[in-house]
Every structure is written in structure tokens, then in C-alpha cells.
mmCIF file of C-alpha atoms and ligand atoms in Angstrom:
data_model
loop_
_atom_site.group_PDB
_atom_site.id
_atom_site.type_symbol
_atom_site.label_atom_id
_atom_site.label_comp_id
_atom_site.label_asym_id
_atom_site.label_seq_id
_atom_site.Cartn_x
_atom_site.Cartn_y
_atom_site.Cartn_z
ATOM 1 C CA UNK A 173 8.435 49.983 58.173
ATOM 2 C CA UNK A 174 8.081 50.969 54.517
ATOM 3 C CA UNK A 175 7.794 54.328 52.810
ATOM 4 C CA UNK A 176 4.571 55.910 51.653
ATOM 5 C CA UNK A 177 5.412 55.468 47.975
ATOM 6 C CA UNK A 178 3.034 52.572 47.418
ATOM 7 C CA UNK A 179 -0.333 53.786 46.154
ATOM 8 C CA UNK A 180 -1.812 50.303 46.413
ATOM 9 C CA UNK A 181 -0.731 47.560 48.802
ATOM 10 C CA UNK A 182 1.825 45.347 46.984
ATOM 11 C CA UNK A 183 0.873 41.681 46.869
ATOM 12 C CA UNK A 184 -2.867 42.337 46.835
ATOM 13 C CA UNK A 185 -4.904 40.730 44.040
ATOM 14 C CA UNK A 186 -8.181 42.028 42.707
ATOM 15 C CA UNK A 187 -11.092 39.619 42.394
ATOM 16 C CA UNK A 188 -10.721 39.395 38.596
ATOM 17 C CA UNK A 189 -7.137 38.241 38.957
ATOM 18 C CA UNK A 190 -8.048 35.819 41.748
ATOM 19 C CA UNK A 191 -10.744 34.324 39.518
ATOM 20 C CA UNK A 192 -8.192 33.888 36.729
ATOM 21 C CA UNK A 193 -5.763 32.085 39.031
ATOM 22 C CA UNK A 194 -8.577 29.866 40.333
ATOM 23 C CA UNK A 195 -9.631 28.852 36.824
ATOM 24 C CA UNK A 196 -6.041 28.196 35.784
ATOM 25 C CA UNK A 197 -5.420 26.087 38.883
ATOM 26 C CA UNK A 198 -8.520 24.046 37.995
ATOM 27 C CA UNK A 199 -7.062 23.446 34.511
ATOM 28 C CA UNK A 200 -9.821 25.415 32.729
ATOM 29 C CA UNK A 201 -8.685 26.494 29.238
ATOM 30 C CA UNK A 202 -8.891 30.292 29.064
ATOM 31 C CA UNK A 203 -9.133 32.558 26.018
ATOM 32 C CA UNK A 204 -6.795 35.342 27.008
ATOM 33 C CA UNK A 205 -7.199 38.254 24.585
ATOM 34 C CA UNK A 206 -4.925 40.613 26.532
ATOM 35 C CA UNK A 207 -1.349 39.468 25.780
ATOM 36 C CA UNK A 208 0.978 42.370 25.161
ATOM 37 C CA UNK A 209 4.259 40.492 25.363
ATOM 38 C CA UNK A 210 5.249 39.723 21.761
ATOM 39 C CA UNK A 211 7.871 37.181 22.823
ATOM 40 C CA UNK A 212 5.114 34.941 24.217
ATOM 41 C CA UNK A 213 2.535 35.607 21.502
ATOM 42 C CA UNK A 214 3.916 33.485 18.670
ATOM 43 C CA UNK A 215 5.555 36.361 16.784
ATOM 44 C CA UNK A 216 8.326 35.248 14.392
ATOM 45 C CA UNK A 217 11.817 36.544 15.149
ATOM 46 C CA UNK A 218 14.706 36.199 12.683
ATOM 47 C CA UNK A 219 16.828 33.170 13.515
ATOM 48 C CA UNK A 220 20.159 34.052 15.081
ATOM 49 C CA UNK A 221 18.958 37.236 16.709
ATOM 50 C CA UNK A 222 20.162 36.147 20.162
ATOM 51 C CA UNK A 223 23.634 35.357 18.837
ATOM 52 C CA UNK A 224 24.002 39.075 18.015
ATOM 53 C CA UNK A 225 24.556 39.612 21.744
ATOM 54 C CA UNK A 226 27.596 37.342 21.881
ATOM 55 C CA UNK A 227 30.321 39.816 20.957
ATOM 56 C CA UNK A 228 33.778 40.281 22.436
ATOM 57 C CA UNK A 229 33.019 43.953 23.269
ATOM 58 C CA UNK A 230 30.293 42.745 25.607
ATOM 59 C CA UNK A 231 32.969 41.423 27.963
ATOM 60 C CA UNK A 232 34.487 44.848 28.616
ATOM 61 C CA UNK A 233 32.768 47.318 30.898
ATOM 62 C CA UNK A 234 33.297 50.949 29.906
ATOM 63 C CA UNK A 235 30.098 52.553 31.089
ATOM 64 C CA UNK A 236 29.045 55.861 29.623
ATOM 65 C CA UNK A 237 26.166 57.307 31.660
ATOM 66 C CA UNK A 238 24.477 58.709 28.544
ATOM 67 C CA UNK A 239 24.763 55.333 26.818
ATOM 68 C CA UNK A 240 27.488 53.887 24.592
ATOM 69 C CA UNK A 241 28.228 56.367 21.758
ATOM 70 C CA UNK A 242 27.968 53.643 19.076
ATOM 71 C CA UNK A 243 24.565 52.580 20.363
ATOM 72 C CA UNK A 244 23.371 56.183 20.445
ATOM 73 C CA UNK A 245 24.625 56.738 16.893
ATOM 74 C CA UNK A 246 22.836 53.590 15.728
ATOM 75 C CA UNK A 247 19.599 54.679 17.375
ATOM 76 C CA UNK A 248 19.847 58.201 15.972
ATOM 77 C CA UNK A 249 20.544 56.893 12.473
ATOM 78 C CA UNK A 250 18.358 53.826 12.221
ATOM 79 C CA UNK A 251 15.739 53.762 14.910
ATOM 80 C CA UNK A 252 13.442 56.271 13.342
ATOM 81 C CA UNK A 253 11.495 56.345 10.166
ATOM 82 C CA UNK A 254 9.268 59.029 8.649
ATOM 83 C CA UNK A 255 11.697 61.904 9.140
ATOM 84 C CA UNK A 256 12.449 61.190 12.769
ATOM 85 C CA UNK A 257 16.245 60.979 12.457
ATOM 86 C CA UNK A 258 17.744 61.822 15.820
ATOM 87 C CA UNK A 259 20.874 63.405 17.211
ATOM 88 C CA UNK A 260 23.112 60.992 19.169
ATOM 89 C CA UNK A 261 24.245 63.834 21.432
ATOM 90 C CA UNK A 262 20.681 64.474 22.502
ATOM 91 C CA UNK A 263 19.931 60.892 23.494
ATOM 92 C CA UNK A 264 20.079 59.328 26.937
ATOM 93 C CA UNK A 265 19.802 55.541 27.015
ATOM 94 C CA UNK A 266 17.963 53.680 29.761
ATOM 95 C CA UNK A 267 16.676 50.175 30.343
ATOM 96 C CA UNK A 268 13.010 50.743 29.497
ATOM 97 C CA UNK A 269 10.589 53.553 28.837
ATOM 98 C CA UNK A 270 9.131 52.880 32.288
ATOM 99 C CA UNK A 271 12.551 53.727 33.689
ATOM 100 C CA UNK A 272 12.651 56.789 31.418
ATOM 101 C CA UNK A 273 9.447 58.033 33.067
ATOM 102 C CA UNK A 274 10.900 57.577 36.538
ATOM 103 C CA UNK A 275 14.052 59.495 35.555
ATOM 104 C CA UNK A 276 12.001 62.302 34.046
ATOM 105 C CA UNK A 277 9.801 62.522 37.139
ATOM 106 C CA UNK A 278 12.973 62.800 39.265
ATOM 107 C CA UNK A 279 14.372 65.378 36.867
ATOM 108 C CA UNK A 280 11.306 67.604 36.794
ATOM 109 C CA UNK A 281 9.357 67.256 40.037
ATOM 110 C CA UNK A 282 9.685 67.979 43.712
ATOM 111 C CA UNK A 283 7.597 65.574 45.812
ATOM 112 C CA UNK A 284 3.941 66.562 45.465
ATOM 113 C CA UNK A 285 4.361 68.402 42.176
ATOM 114 C CA UNK A 286 2.109 67.529 39.301
ATOM 115 C CA UNK A 287 2.283 65.905 35.897
ATOM 116 C CA UNK A 288 -0.693 66.057 33.551
ATOM 117 C CA UNK A 289 -1.533 62.716 31.963
ATOM 118 C CA UNK A 290 -4.111 61.873 29.324
ATOM 119 C CA UNK A 291 -7.153 59.833 30.197
ATOM 120 C CA UNK A 292 -7.658 57.276 28.778
ATOM 121 C CA UNK A 293 -4.094 56.033 28.654
ATOM 122 C CA UNK A 294 -1.559 53.581 29.966
ATOM 123 C CA UNK A 295 -2.320 52.347 33.539
ATOM 124 C CA UNK A 296 1.280 52.036 34.791
ATOM 125 C CA UNK A 297 1.583 55.826 35.158
ATOM 126 C CA UNK A 298 -0.047 55.678 38.595
ATOM 127 C CA UNK A 299 2.580 53.360 40.040
ATOM 128 C CA UNK A 300 5.470 55.196 38.378
ATOM 129 C CA UNK A 301 4.227 58.504 39.775
ATOM 130 C CA UNK A 302 3.559 57.098 43.270
ATOM 131 C CA UNK A 303 7.099 55.746 43.435
ATOM 132 C CA UNK A 304 8.468 59.250 42.789
ATOM 133 C CA UNK A 305 5.965 61.030 45.077
ATOM 134 C CA UNK A 306 4.565 62.791 42.025
ATOM 135 C CA UNK A 307 0.878 63.635 41.695
ATOM 136 C CA UNK A 308 -0.893 62.831 38.453
ATOM 137 C CA UNK A 309 -3.587 65.148 37.161
ATOM 138 C CA UNK A 310 -5.701 63.563 34.449
ATOM 139 C CA UNK A 311 -6.869 65.505 31.421
ATOM 140 C CA UNK A 312 -9.655 64.015 29.360
ATOM 141 C CA UNK A 313 -9.282 62.996 25.748
ATOM 142 C CA UNK A 314 -12.679 63.395 24.204
ATOM 143 C CA UNK A 315 -13.810 61.983 20.957
ATOM 144 C CA UNK A 316 -15.788 63.779 18.326
ATOM 145 C CA UNK A 317 -19.340 62.542 17.983
ATOM 146 C CA UNK A 318 -19.557 60.198 15.015
ATOM 147 C CA UNK A 319 -15.816 59.682 14.931
ATOM 148 C CA UNK A 320 -14.869 57.121 17.521
ATOM 149 C CA UNK A 321 -11.253 56.957 16.400
ATOM 150 C CA UNK A 322 -10.611 60.615 17.087
ATOM 151 C CA UNK A 323 -9.495 61.350 20.646
ATOM 152 C CA UNK A 324 -8.024 64.776 21.312
ATOM 153 C CA UNK A 325 -7.864 67.051 24.327
ATOM 154 C CA UNK A 326 -10.110 70.008 24.942
ATOM 155 C CA UNK A 327 -7.340 72.578 25.358
ATOM 156 C CA UNK A 328 -9.518 75.040 27.279
ATOM 157 C CA UNK A 329 -10.346 72.343 29.854
ATOM 158 C CA UNK A 330 -6.727 71.223 29.949
ATOM 159 C CA UNK A 331 -5.549 74.795 30.612
ATOM 160 C CA UNK A 332 -7.837 74.947 33.649
ATOM 161 C CA UNK A 333 -6.045 71.962 35.182
ATOM 162 C CA UNK A 334 -2.624 73.623 35.068
ATOM 163 C CA UNK A 335 -1.470 74.980 38.419
ATOM 164 C CA UNK A 336 1.738 76.351 39.918
ATOM 165 C CA UNK A 337 2.568 72.750 40.859
ATOM 166 C CA UNK A 338 2.341 71.506 37.230
ATOM 167 C CA UNK A 339 5.693 70.560 35.707
ATOM 168 C CA UNK A 340 4.993 68.510 32.601
ATOM 169 C CA UNK A 341 2.384 67.197 30.230
ATOM 170 C CA UNK A 342 2.457 63.614 28.991
ATOM 171 C CA UNK A 343 1.346 62.792 25.435
ATOM 172 C CA UNK A 344 1.031 59.158 24.439
ATOM 173 C CA UNK A 345 1.243 59.277 20.666
ATOM 174 C CA UNK A 346 -0.071 56.905 19.345
ATOM 175 C CA UNK A 347 -2.248 56.494 22.390
ATOM 176 C CA UNK A 348 -2.512 53.244 24.315
ATOM 177 C CA UNK A 349 -5.310 52.056 24.344
ATOM 178 C CA UNK A 350 -7.339 54.258 21.939
ATOM 179 C CA UNK A 351 -4.898 53.898 19.022
ATOM 180 C CA UNK A 352 -5.386 57.574 18.196
ATOM 181 C CA UNK A 353 -2.554 59.539 16.553
ATOM 182 C CA UNK A 354 -2.322 63.278 17.222
ATOM 183 C CA UNK A 355 -2.682 65.601 14.277
ATOM 184 C CA UNK A 356 -0.385 68.596 13.781
ATOM 185 C CA UNK A 357 -2.958 71.041 15.186
ATOM 186 C CA UNK A 358 -3.071 69.087 18.458
ATOM 187 C CA UNK A 359 0.732 68.885 18.614
ATOM 188 C CA UNK A 360 0.939 72.647 18.079
ATOM 189 C CA UNK A 361 -1.681 73.118 20.813
ATOM 190 C CA UNK A 362 0.415 71.143 23.297
ATOM 191 C CA UNK A 363 3.580 73.029 22.343
ATOM 192 C CA UNK A 364 1.805 76.369 22.808
ATOM 193 C CA UNK A 365 0.555 75.327 26.267
ATOM 194 C CA UNK A 366 4.001 74.115 27.265
ATOM 195 C CA UNK A 367 5.556 77.404 26.186
ATOM 196 C CA UNK A 368 2.902 79.537 27.872
ATOM 197 C CA UNK A 369 3.044 77.741 31.226
ATOM 198 C CA UNK A 370 6.703 76.693 31.348
ATOM 199 C CA UNK A 371 5.878 72.986 31.160
ATOM 200 C CA UNK A 372 7.939 70.197 29.653
ATOM 201 C CA UNK A 373 6.341 67.737 27.240
ATOM 202 C CA UNK A 374 6.945 64.015 27.662
ATOM 203 C CA UNK A 375 6.054 62.314 24.382
ATOM 204 C CA UNK A 376 5.659 58.538 24.493
ATOM 205 C CA UNK A 377 6.090 57.237 20.953
ATOM 206 C CA UNK A 378 6.485 53.543 21.704
ATOM 207 C CA UNK A 379 3.745 52.572 19.250
ATOM 208 C CA UNK A 380 4.750 54.972 16.471
ATOM 209 C CA UNK A 381 6.040 52.191 14.207
ATOM 210 C CA UNK A 382 2.679 50.397 14.273
ATOM 211 C CA UNK A 383 0.464 52.533 12.068
ATOM 212 C CA UNK A 384 -2.636 50.593 11.043
ATOM 213 C CA UNK A 385 -4.314 52.894 8.539
ATOM 214 C CA UNK A 386 -2.808 53.933 5.213
ATOM 215 C CA UNK A 387 -3.663 57.615 5.580
ATOM 216 C CA UNK A 388 -2.330 57.989 9.159
ATOM 217 C CA UNK A 389 0.953 59.793 9.820
ATOM 218 C CA UNK A 390 2.519 59.999 13.276
ATOM 219 C CA UNK A 391 4.345 63.324 13.262
ATOM 220 C CA UNK A 392 7.248 63.867 15.664
ATOM 221 C CA UNK A 393 6.914 66.657 18.237
ATOM 222 C CA UNK A 394 9.661 69.080 17.244
ATOM 223 C CA UNK A 395 10.603 71.970 19.501
ATOM 224 C CA UNK A 396 13.033 74.874 19.541
ATOM 225 C CA UNK A 397 11.399 76.220 22.705
ATOM 226 C CA UNK A 398 9.837 74.134 25.487
ATOM 227 C CA UNK A 399 11.662 71.010 26.546
ATOM 228 C CA UNK A 400 10.359 67.928 24.782
ATOM 229 C CA UNK A 401 11.405 64.472 25.981
ATOM 230 C CA UNK A 402 10.534 61.821 23.405
ATOM 231 C CA UNK A 403 10.560 58.198 24.567
ATOM 232 C CA UNK A 404 10.925 54.989 22.622
ATOM 233 C CA UNK A 405 12.695 51.669 22.940
ATOM 234 C CA UNK A 406 13.287 48.122 21.767
ATOM 235 C CA UNK A 407 10.371 46.805 23.819
ATOM 236 C CA UNK A 408 7.840 47.800 21.167
ATOM 237 C CA UNK A 409 10.006 48.989 18.263
ATOM 238 C CA UNK A 410 11.691 45.587 17.952
ATOM 239 C CA UNK A 411 9.202 43.549 19.977
ATOM 240 C CA UNK A 412 12.082 42.738 22.348
ATOM 241 C CA UNK A 413 11.136 43.954 25.856
ATOM 242 C CA UNK A 414 13.633 41.577 27.454
ATOM 243 C CA UNK A 415 16.593 43.308 25.771
ATOM 244 C CA UNK A 416 16.054 46.302 28.055
ATOM 245 C CA UNK A 417 17.110 49.196 25.870
ATOM 246 C CA UNK A 418 15.128 52.406 25.591
ATOM 247 C CA UNK A 419 15.917 56.076 25.222
ATOM 248 C CA UNK A 420 14.965 59.651 25.872
ATOM 249 C CA UNK A 421 15.536 62.179 23.098
ATOM 250 C CA UNK A 422 15.721 65.772 24.322
ATOM 251 C CA UNK A 423 14.670 68.771 22.212
ATOM 252 C CA UNK A 424 13.954 72.420 22.848
ATOM 253 C CA UNK A 425 15.855 75.658 23.350
ATOM 254 C CA UNK A 426 19.556 74.691 23.146
ATOM 255 C CA UNK A 427 20.551 75.958 26.623
ATOM 256 C CA UNK A 428 17.610 74.111 28.205
ATOM 257 C CA UNK A 429 18.499 70.958 26.285
ATOM 258 C CA UNK A 430 22.135 71.008 27.433
ATOM 259 C CA UNK A 431 21.140 71.497 31.038
ATOM 260 C CA UNK A 432 18.459 68.788 30.877
ATOM 261 C CA UNK A 433 20.988 66.371 29.356
ATOM 262 C CA UNK A 434 23.508 67.110 32.114
ATOM 263 C CA UNK A 435 20.899 66.466 34.790
ATOM 264 C CA UNK A 436 19.685 63.273 33.123
ATOM 265 C CA UNK A 437 23.286 62.116 32.810
ATOM 266 C CA UNK A 438 23.642 62.587 36.574
ATOM 267 C CA UNK A 439 20.583 60.391 37.203
ATOM 268 C CA UNK A 440 21.720 57.783 34.676
ATOM 269 C CA UNK A 441 25.192 57.725 36.239
ATOM 270 C CA UNK A 442 23.710 56.809 39.608
ATOM 271 C CA UNK A 443 22.211 53.616 38.130
ATOM 272 C CA UNK A 444 24.103 52.726 34.917
ATOM 273 C CA UNK A 445 21.216 50.401 34.220
ATOM 274 C CA UNK A 446 21.690 49.684 30.519
ATOM 275 C CA UNK A 447 23.576 46.464 29.941
ATOM 276 C CA UNK A 448 26.667 46.336 27.743
ATOM 277 C CA UNK A 449 25.725 43.388 25.442
ATOM 278 C CA UNK A 450 22.557 45.063 24.177
ATOM 279 C CA UNK A 451 24.338 48.354 23.561
ATOM 280 C CA UNK A 452 27.129 46.593 21.644
ATOM 281 C CA UNK A 453 24.508 44.838 19.506
ATOM 282 C CA UNK A 454 22.178 47.840 19.101
ATOM 283 C CA UNK A 455 22.981 48.552 15.422
ATOM 284 C CA UNK A 456 22.655 44.887 14.429
ATOM 285 C CA UNK A 457 19.441 44.470 16.394
ATOM 286 C CA UNK A 458 17.973 47.566 14.750
ATOM 287 C CA UNK A 459 18.864 46.115 11.361
ATOM 288 C CA UNK A 460 16.381 43.292 12.159
ATOM 289 C CA UNK A 461 13.573 45.762 12.619
ATOM 290 C CA UNK A 462 11.734 45.159 9.318
ATOM 291 C CA UNK A 463 11.052 41.402 9.586
ATOM 292 C CA UNK A 464 10.065 41.665 13.257
ATOM 293 C CA UNK A 465 7.707 44.566 12.654
ATOM 294 C CA UNK A 466 6.278 42.814 9.588
ATOM 295 C CA UNK A 467 5.441 39.766 11.701
ATOM 296 C CA UNK A 468 3.818 41.924 14.391
ATOM 297 C CA UNK A 469 1.898 43.991 11.815
ATOM 298 C CA UNK A 470 0.577 40.847 10.137
ATOM 299 C CA UNK A 471 -0.854 39.769 13.499
ATOM 300 C CA UNK A 472 -2.355 43.194 14.207
ATOM 301 C CA UNK A 473 -4.037 43.345 10.785
ATOM 302 C CA UNK A 474 -5.349 39.779 10.983
ATOM 303 C CA UNK A 475 -7.008 40.526 14.325
ATOM 304 C CA UNK A 476 -8.345 43.863 13.101
ATOM 305 C CA UNK A 477 -10.000 42.031 10.217
ATOM 306 C CA UNK A 478 -11.463 39.556 12.711
ATOM 307 C CA UNK A 479 -12.829 42.474 14.739
ATOM 308 C CA UNK A 480 -14.538 43.996 11.668
ATOM 309 C CA UNK A 481 -16.154 40.672 10.802
ATOM 310 C CA UNK A 482 -17.261 40.349 14.406
ATOM 311 C CA UNK A 483 -18.761 43.845 14.390
ATOM 312 C CA UNK A 484 -20.654 43.122 11.152
ATOM 313 C CA UNK A 485 -22.076 39.974 12.744
ATOM 314 C CA UNK A 486 -23.612 41.905 15.627
ATOM 315 C CA UNK A 487 -27.367 41.979 15.906
ATOM 316 C CA UNK A 488 -28.504 45.604 16.294
ATOM 317 C CA UNK A 489 -25.006 46.810 17.185
ATOM 318 C CA UNK A 490 -24.871 45.054 20.533
ATOM 319 C CA UNK A 491 -21.132 44.925 20.214
ATOM 320 C CA UNK A 492 -18.449 46.547 18.065
ATOM 321 C CA UNK A 493 -14.779 47.485 18.046
ATOM 322 C CA UNK A 494 -13.040 50.786 17.400
ATOM 323 C CA UNK A 495 -10.848 51.447 14.360
ATOM 324 C CA UNK A 496 -7.459 52.246 15.876
ATOM 325 C CA UNK A 497 -5.101 54.293 13.740
ATOM 326 C CA UNK A 498 -2.085 52.676 15.384
ATOM 327 C CA UNK A 499 -0.833 50.503 18.219
ATOM 328 C CA UNK A 500 -1.517 47.077 19.654
ATOM 329 C CA UNK A 501 -4.834 47.625 21.409
ATOM 330 C CA UNK A 502 -8.500 47.450 20.514
ATOM 331 C CA UNK A 503 -11.442 48.991 22.341
ATOM 332 C CA UNK A 504 -14.547 46.858 22.529
ATOM 333 C CA UNK A 505 -17.992 48.299 22.847
ATOM 334 C CA UNK A 506 -20.487 45.856 24.336
ATOM 335 C CA UNK A 507 -23.974 46.778 25.365
ATOM 336 C CA UNK A 508 -24.132 45.764 29.036
ATOM 337 C CA UNK A 509 -25.798 47.133 32.149
ATOM 338 C CA UNK A 510 -22.883 45.851 34.247
ATOM 339 C CA UNK A 511 -19.937 47.904 35.485
ATOM 340 C CA UNK A 512 -16.834 47.171 33.386
ATOM 341 C CA UNK A 513 -15.016 45.241 36.147
ATOM 342 C CA UNK A 514 -18.074 43.126 36.945
ATOM 343 C CA UNK A 515 -18.653 42.477 33.254
ATOM 344 C CA UNK A 516 -15.036 41.484 32.596
ATOM 345 C CA UNK A 517 -15.087 39.112 35.566
ATOM 346 C CA UNK A 518 -18.390 37.549 34.498
ATOM 347 C CA UNK A 519 -16.966 36.990 31.011
ATOM 348 C CA UNK A 520 -13.957 35.324 32.574
ATOM 349 C CA UNK A 521 -15.830 33.126 35.022
ATOM 350 C CA UNK A 522 -18.643 31.948 32.766
ATOM 351 C CA UNK A 523 -17.227 32.268 29.240
ATOM 352 C CA UNK A 524 -13.532 31.851 30.113
ATOM 353 C CA UNK A 525 -12.466 34.958 28.189
ATOM 354 C CA UNK A 526 -9.822 37.139 29.804
ATOM 355 C CA UNK A 527 -10.040 40.831 28.832
ATOM 356 C CA UNK A 528 -9.053 44.124 30.471
ATOM 357 C CA UNK A 529 -11.897 46.215 31.858
ATOM 358 C CA UNK A 530 -11.834 49.578 30.061
ATOM 359 C CA UNK A 531 -11.839 51.385 33.403
ATOM 360 C CA UNK A 532 -8.267 50.149 33.925
ATOM 361 C CA UNK A 533 -7.263 52.633 31.210
ATOM 362 C CA UNK A 534 -9.713 55.349 32.263
ATOM 363 C CA UNK A 535 -12.298 54.538 29.596
ATOM 364 C CA UNK A 536 -15.955 55.344 30.152
ATOM 365 C CA UNK A 537 -19.044 53.143 29.819
ATOM 366 C CA UNK A 538 -19.000 53.108 26.022
ATOM 367 C CA UNK A 539 -15.890 50.935 26.022
ATOM 368 C CA UNK A 540 -16.169 48.350 28.812
ATOM 369 C CA UNK A 541 -13.400 46.111 27.455
ATOM 370 C CA UNK A 542 -9.907 46.406 25.997
ATOM 371 C CA UNK A 543 -8.259 43.614 24.003
ATOM 372 C CA UNK A 544 -4.783 43.180 22.575
ATOM 373 C CA UNK A 545 -4.358 42.836 18.822
ATOM 374 C CA UNK A 546 -1.195 40.820 19.504
ATOM 375 C CA UNK A 547 -3.299 37.864 20.659
ATOM 376 C CA UNK A 548 -2.766 34.702 18.589
ATOM 377 C CA UNK A 549 -5.484 34.846 15.934
ATOM 378 C CA UNK A 550 -7.468 31.709 16.790
ATOM 379 C CA UNK A 551 -7.645 32.739 20.464
ATOM 380 C CA UNK A 552 -8.670 36.267 19.477
ATOM 381 C CA UNK A 553 -11.511 35.058 17.225
ATOM 382 C CA UNK A 554 -12.762 32.631 19.847
ATOM 383 C CA UNK A 555 -12.598 35.332 22.523
ATOM 384 C CA UNK A 556 -14.700 37.674 20.387
ATOM 385 C CA UNK A 557 -17.156 34.883 19.545
ATOM 386 C CA UNK A 558 -17.655 34.215 23.230
ATOM 387 C CA UNK A 559 -18.224 37.899 23.974
ATOM 388 C CA UNK A 560 -20.951 37.831 21.294
ATOM 389 C CA UNK A 561 -22.458 34.772 23.007
ATOM 390 C CA UNK A 562 -22.555 36.729 26.285
ATOM 391 C CA UNK A 563 -24.677 39.454 24.666
ATOM 392 C CA UNK A 564 -26.925 36.953 22.898
ATOM 393 C CA UNK A 565 -27.552 35.120 26.161
ATOM 394 C CA UNK A 566 -28.761 38.402 27.676
ATOM 395 C CA UNK A 567 -31.004 39.394 24.760
ATOM 396 C CA UNK A 568 -32.472 35.887 24.489
ATOM 397 C CA UNK A 569 -33.206 35.772 28.223
HETATM 398 C C1 LIG B 1079 2.306 53.571 26.108
HETATM 399 C C2 LIG B 1079 3.379 52.758 26.776
HETATM 400 N N1 LIG B 1079 4.493 53.357 27.200
HETATM 401 C C3 LIG B 1079 5.481 52.685 27.799
HETATM 402 C C4 LIG B 1079 5.390 51.325 27.994
HETATM 403 C C5 LIG B 1079 6.514 50.623 28.711
HETATM 404 O O1 LIG B 1079 7.363 49.972 27.865
HETATM 405 P P1 LIG B 1079 8.794 49.463 28.372
HETATM 406 O O2 LIG B 1079 8.770 47.990 28.162
HETATM 407 O O3 LIG B 1079 9.789 50.157 27.490
HETATM 408 O O4 LIG B 1079 8.933 49.857 29.801
HETATM 409 C C6 LIG B 1079 4.257 50.644 27.571
HETATM 410 C C7 LIG B 1079 4.130 49.203 27.793
HETATM 411 O O5 LIG B 1079 3.154 48.569 27.452
HETATM 412 C C8 LIG B 1079 3.215 51.376 26.953
HETATM 413 O O6 LIG B 1079 2.084 50.786 26.559
#
């Protein structure tokens, strides 16, 4: 009855998730160190932020498929820091960056054509690609020995994955979940590949405002040649995923940019999915960026500190955490003979700690678990303490 766009059967639960529901139903207190929704994680928002949506303009519907000009101007002028100022005429607004991906897949790919995605990275790509009948080809991000924070592609290996069906390369910069930020040499490498093989670049910058190390800079991917689609939105930039406002900025050779914008406008016009109240309030919402980001950053840094203390407390390096340069995620290394999924489920069932198995993001054995630095601090510390107990139980046995 239904189309073949569903890679996995909707409604199915994996055993980890079933175990979580079972424990919750039994009233067992869980230490969930995965939350990525800032609105439910005790982040402080400026009072009155919701009242910004109640404006008389919000009652009139004058849809512009590219997004309301005032909202685009506000985003171009205020949304970016560190030299990222945008051009309102090169922006297309959409409801979320997930929607931006689906529009770009429609724009660029015939069914069965390929998009190259980094591994490890964000797990939702599979579903987004399945829904558009697009095939994902994963390219590995390797890390330099002795430098666990440094994850970059091997361009020779990446080149070998490009075929006549390849249409675009995705860069997640900063990466979710490794927290790695691309350096200029890597950005230039991607641009050169895109130019040589006629590929577009899709650059996901949703975590670019959350730099965690003083010396790290997240450089924009600028292009006068290959098409570059840069994605961002209120979901992470303002910690307001429910406001449903995101955007695609288009760069590259001017004639390609104009044509890409016209095609994206056609797609956007078919849905007109961005709501009027959020567009009318976009400039005022963006003006609240500093206090919201400060509250989120304080949480990220507090949990990073907790992770360093935890690592120092490890006997013979049984467990440790990475040092992300940016973003909301933390990789956990735990010495375990178990497969990541089995380990994560055992931690949940016996120690009541909910984590993501690293395999969900395409991580190898070195990083069996992924945690969220947005977790309320006391829960985060207790979750880490319990993971340490798991390893001590094994070594003492
Ligand atoms: C790297 C990355 N890109 C995109 C998204 C989707 O964000 P949105 O809420 O704008 O769809 C997420 C969400 O976690 C993400 O981690």
C-alpha cells in the first residue's frame, strides 16, 4: 500500500528503546545523558521571548516563497558572526535544516543518485535520503594518531568514492558528534573536489556558534565556483527548535547561484512551510541570541569540565572523553568487550544510564558511547559516575 521510501519499518522500536520504555513504565529513575532539546534541558531563555511573536503583521498572510524579505535581511545582517555576513537575496528560508536537506536532495538528485556524507555524523541523514530516494555514500573521517579531536577526510579515498551518480558532498562543520571544526586546508580540499567533479557542497553549520576552545575558528565555506549551500537555523543558533525557522544560503558562480535560487524558490513555493509569526519576529528573536547562547555555553562548559574530572579519575584509562572543539556532543571512550549497542543497553538496564551507542553515528569501537553536553549538570555527572562504576565492576570481577 505504501511507497518504498521507508528504509526502516516505521513504528518499530529497537530493544534499547523498548528497555527504556519498560524502565520508565516501572517508575525507575533514569539518568538520561542524551538530551539535545534545549527547551527541555533547563536552559534559561529571556523572559518575554514568546510575546515577540504576537505582532499585528502576523495576522496577514503575504507569503514570499523565498521567505519574507525583512526576515531574510535580519538573518543576513545579524545571524552570523565571525565574518559570515550574508546576502538576503541569496537566502531561502525553510522550516528546519532537516527540511533544507530534503529540498536540496530534490533540487540536486534524480532517484538513485548519490550524495556523499561524512562518517561519523548525524544519523537522520539516512531517513532524509530514503524519503527522497537518494543513495548515501559514506566517506570516512579519520583522526590523526595522538590527536583524537582531529577528524578530517582522506581526500584520496574520498575521490575514489565519487561516481557518475554523485551529485553533492555534505560537510557537517562543526561535526556532530565529533565536535571537530574543519581547517582551511580541508575546506579548500572539498572545494577543489567539488570543482573537479561538478559536485555541490552542502555545508551544515548548525553548531558553528558553539565553539568550545579559545583557539578554534569555524571558517565559512566561500565559493565563486562550485555551488555551496550553507545551512543554519534557529533550532541551534537560538536554541529554539520549535520556532521552525532555518535557511539555505547559496554561493558559487553567479549564474549557477541564480538558477539554484530559482529552482529552490519553486520547491519552497510548493510548500510555503515557514510560518508568518516567526518571520515577522525574526529580527527581534535574533537580538536575543547572546543571552540564550551564553546560557547554553555555560551548560556545555560545565559538563566538559565534569568530563575532564571524570577522565582524570579513571584507573588506567578505562574510560575517557574527547575534547570537542565545538558543538553539543561528547564522545565517550570506555574499555569494553561488548558491542556498542549491547553495552549501551546493559548500562541502561543495570545502571539506569541512557546514552547513545556510538554506532548510531557511525563511530568505531574506540567510542562506544555518545553523550549530550546539554544534559542538566547533576544528571550528567551522575551518568558519568555510573559509567565508571560499570567499568570498575568488570575490573573487580
Ligand atoms: C548536524 C545537524 N544538522 C541538522 C540538524 C537538524 O536541525 P533542525 O532542527 O533545524 O532540523 C541537527 C539536529 O540535531 C543536527 O545535529
